[in-house]
Amino acid sequence: MKVGKRLKSTVCSTNVVVVRAADVTLSCGGAPVVEELAGEPSGELATGLDGGTQLGKRYVHEPSGLEVMCVQAGTGSLSVDGVVLEVKAAKSLPASD
């Protein structure tokens, strides 16, 4: 997995771009994501991995350092080894007085 690589879900419409690479297997909806998808996404979402992704949000896997940005939202949740990725919290800007 390389920085800048676009990955697609095989079970929903989710597409992500790798922001920080890690040596892990990223899944969406319980199925591994792929670089090229022949045809439309198909298949069933795994139970518990159907929370969806939000356009423009960054998702992180803290243990590995993986960070991806969602460029097309979908119904599947992003995960690594069955652990759902968390939405990265926005940094707060300094107060202007």
mmCIF file of C-alpha atoms in Angstrom:
data_model
loop_
_atom_site.group_PDB
_atom_site.id
_atom_site.type_symbol
_atom_site.label_atom_id
_atom_site.label_comp_id
_atom_site.label_asym_id
_atom_site.label_seq_id
_atom_site.Cartn_x
_atom_site.Cartn_y
_atom_site.Cartn_z
ATOM 1 C CA MET A 1 0.000 0.000 0.000
ATOM 2 C CA LYS A 2 1.476 3.352 -1.069
ATOM 3 C CA VAL A 3 0.625 6.953 -0.240
ATOM 4 C CA GLY A 4 -1.722 8.426 -2.848
ATOM 5 C CA LYS A 5 -3.101 5.055 -3.958
ATOM 6 C CA ARG A 6 -6.873 4.962 -4.534
ATOM 7 C CA LEU A 7 -8.648 1.894 -3.141
ATOM 8 C CA LYS A 8 -12.213 0.713 -3.788
ATOM 9 C CA SER A 9 -14.627 -1.414 -1.795
ATOM 10 C CA THR A 10 -15.925 -4.595 -3.416
ATOM 11 C CA VAL A 11 -19.229 -4.548 -1.473
ATOM 12 C CA CYS A 12 -20.304 -0.885 -1.503
ATOM 13 C CA SER A 13 -19.532 2.447 -3.177
ATOM 14 C CA THR A 14 -16.749 3.472 -0.739
ATOM 15 C CA ASN A 15 -13.510 4.787 -2.302
ATOM 16 C CA VAL A 16 -10.533 5.984 -0.260
ATOM 17 C CA VAL A 17 -7.096 7.495 -0.881
ATOM 18 C CA VAL A 18 -4.138 6.425 1.280
ATOM 19 C CA VAL A 19 -2.741 9.382 3.246
ATOM 20 C CA ARG A 20 -0.304 7.419 5.466
ATOM 21 C CA ALA A 21 0.633 3.928 4.386
ATOM 22 C CA ALA A 22 1.044 0.890 6.644
ATOM 23 C CA ASP A 23 1.663 -2.811 6.081
ATOM 24 C CA VAL A 24 -1.890 -3.946 6.909
ATOM 25 C CA THR A 25 -4.901 -5.271 5.009
ATOM 26 C CA LEU A 26 -7.659 -2.660 4.783
ATOM 27 C CA SER A 27 -11.228 -3.923 4.492
ATOM 28 C CA CYS A 28 -14.572 -2.267 3.891
ATOM 29 C CA GLY A 29 -17.785 -3.955 4.946
ATOM 30 C CA GLY A 30 -15.783 -7.073 5.828
ATOM 31 C CA ALA A 31 -14.211 -7.552 2.377
ATOM 32 C CA PRO A 32 -10.668 -6.448 1.385
ATOM 33 C CA VAL A 33 -10.461 -3.270 -0.716
ATOM 34 C CA VAL A 34 -8.938 -3.422 -4.207
ATOM 35 C CA GLU A 35 -7.173 -1.044 -6.607
ATOM 36 C CA GLU A 36 -9.235 -1.977 -9.654
ATOM 37 C CA LEU A 37 -12.840 -3.126 -9.588
ATOM 38 C CA ALA A 38 -14.292 -4.909 -12.597
ATOM 39 C CA GLY A 39 -17.963 -3.956 -12.707
ATOM 40 C CA GLU A 40 -20.164 -2.754 -9.876
ATOM 41 C CA PRO A 41 -19.617 -3.546 -6.179
ATOM 42 C CA SER A 42 -21.579 -6.599 -5.073
ATOM 43 C CA GLY A 43 -21.887 -8.815 -2.026
ATOM 44 C CA GLU A 44 -23.133 -8.552 1.513
ATOM 45 C CA LEU A 45 -21.826 -6.284 4.258
ATOM 46 C CA ALA A 46 -20.572 -8.142 7.321
ATOM 47 C CA THR A 47 -22.588 -7.713 10.509
ATOM 48 C CA GLY A 48 -21.136 -4.880 12.591
ATOM 49 C CA LEU A 49 -19.228 -3.458 9.618
ATOM 50 C CA ASP A 50 -22.186 -1.636 8.077
ATOM 51 C CA GLY A 51 -21.817 1.774 9.751
ATOM 52 C CA GLY A 52 -20.828 3.543 6.551
ATOM 53 C CA THR A 53 -18.145 6.034 5.564
ATOM 54 C CA GLN A 54 -18.436 9.809 5.249
ATOM 55 C CA LEU A 55 -17.169 11.836 2.310
ATOM 56 C CA GLY A 56 -14.105 13.940 3.110
ATOM 57 C CA LYS A 57 -13.420 12.342 6.502
ATOM 58 C CA ARG A 58 -10.066 10.815 7.400
ATOM 59 C CA TYR A 59 -10.029 7.394 9.029
ATOM 60 C CA VAL A 60 -7.105 6.160 11.136
ATOM 61 C CA HIS A 61 -5.832 2.871 12.550
ATOM 62 C CA GLU A 62 -3.713 4.032 15.498
ATOM 63 C CA PRO A 63 -1.695 0.815 16.080
ATOM 64 C CA SER A 64 -0.333 0.710 12.520
ATOM 65 C CA GLY A 65 -0.389 4.421 11.658
ATOM 66 C CA LEU A 66 -2.631 3.844 8.612
ATOM 67 C CA GLU A 67 -4.623 6.902 7.538
ATOM 68 C CA VAL A 68 -7.044 7.068 4.605
ATOM 69 C CA MET A 69 -9.375 9.765 3.314
ATOM 70 C CA CYS A 70 -12.831 8.924 1.996
ATOM 71 C CA VAL A 71 -13.363 10.315 -1.520
ATOM 72 C CA GLN A 72 -16.675 8.529 -2.138
ATOM 73 C CA ALA A 73 -19.016 7.605 0.700
ATOM 74 C CA GLY A 74 -20.573 4.173 1.092
ATOM 75 C CA THR A 75 -22.476 1.915 3.458
ATOM 76 C CA GLY A 76 -19.554 -0.272 4.630
ATOM 77 C CA SER A 77 -17.241 0.508 7.554
ATOM 78 C CA LEU A 78 -13.473 0.586 7.060
ATOM 79 C CA SER A 79 -11.558 -1.903 9.212
ATOM 80 C CA VAL A 80 -8.195 -3.571 9.784
ATOM 81 C CA ASP A 81 -8.264 -7.129 11.205
ATOM 82 C CA GLY A 82 -11.929 -6.675 12.169
ATOM 83 C CA VAL A 83 -11.264 -3.450 14.117
ATOM 84 C CA VAL A 84 -13.286 -0.523 12.760
ATOM 85 C CA LEU A 85 -11.208 2.552 11.890
ATOM 86 C CA GLU A 86 -11.941 5.742 13.808
ATOM 87 C CA VAL A 87 -12.717 9.111 12.245
ATOM 88 C CA LYS A 88 -9.707 11.362 12.778
ATOM 89 C CA ALA A 89 -10.545 14.268 15.044
ATOM 90 C CA ALA A 90 -10.056 17.729 13.603
ATOM 91 C CA LYS A 91 -7.284 19.817 15.120
ATOM 92 C CA SER A 92 -8.575 22.814 17.000
ATOM 93 C CA LEU A 93 -7.376 26.175 15.783
ATOM 94 C CA PRO A 94 -5.904 28.678 18.196
ATOM 95 C CA ALA A 95 -8.363 31.215 19.537
ATOM 96 C CA SER A 96 -8.202 34.657 18.014
ATOM 97 C CA ASP A 97 -8.899 37.405 20.507
#
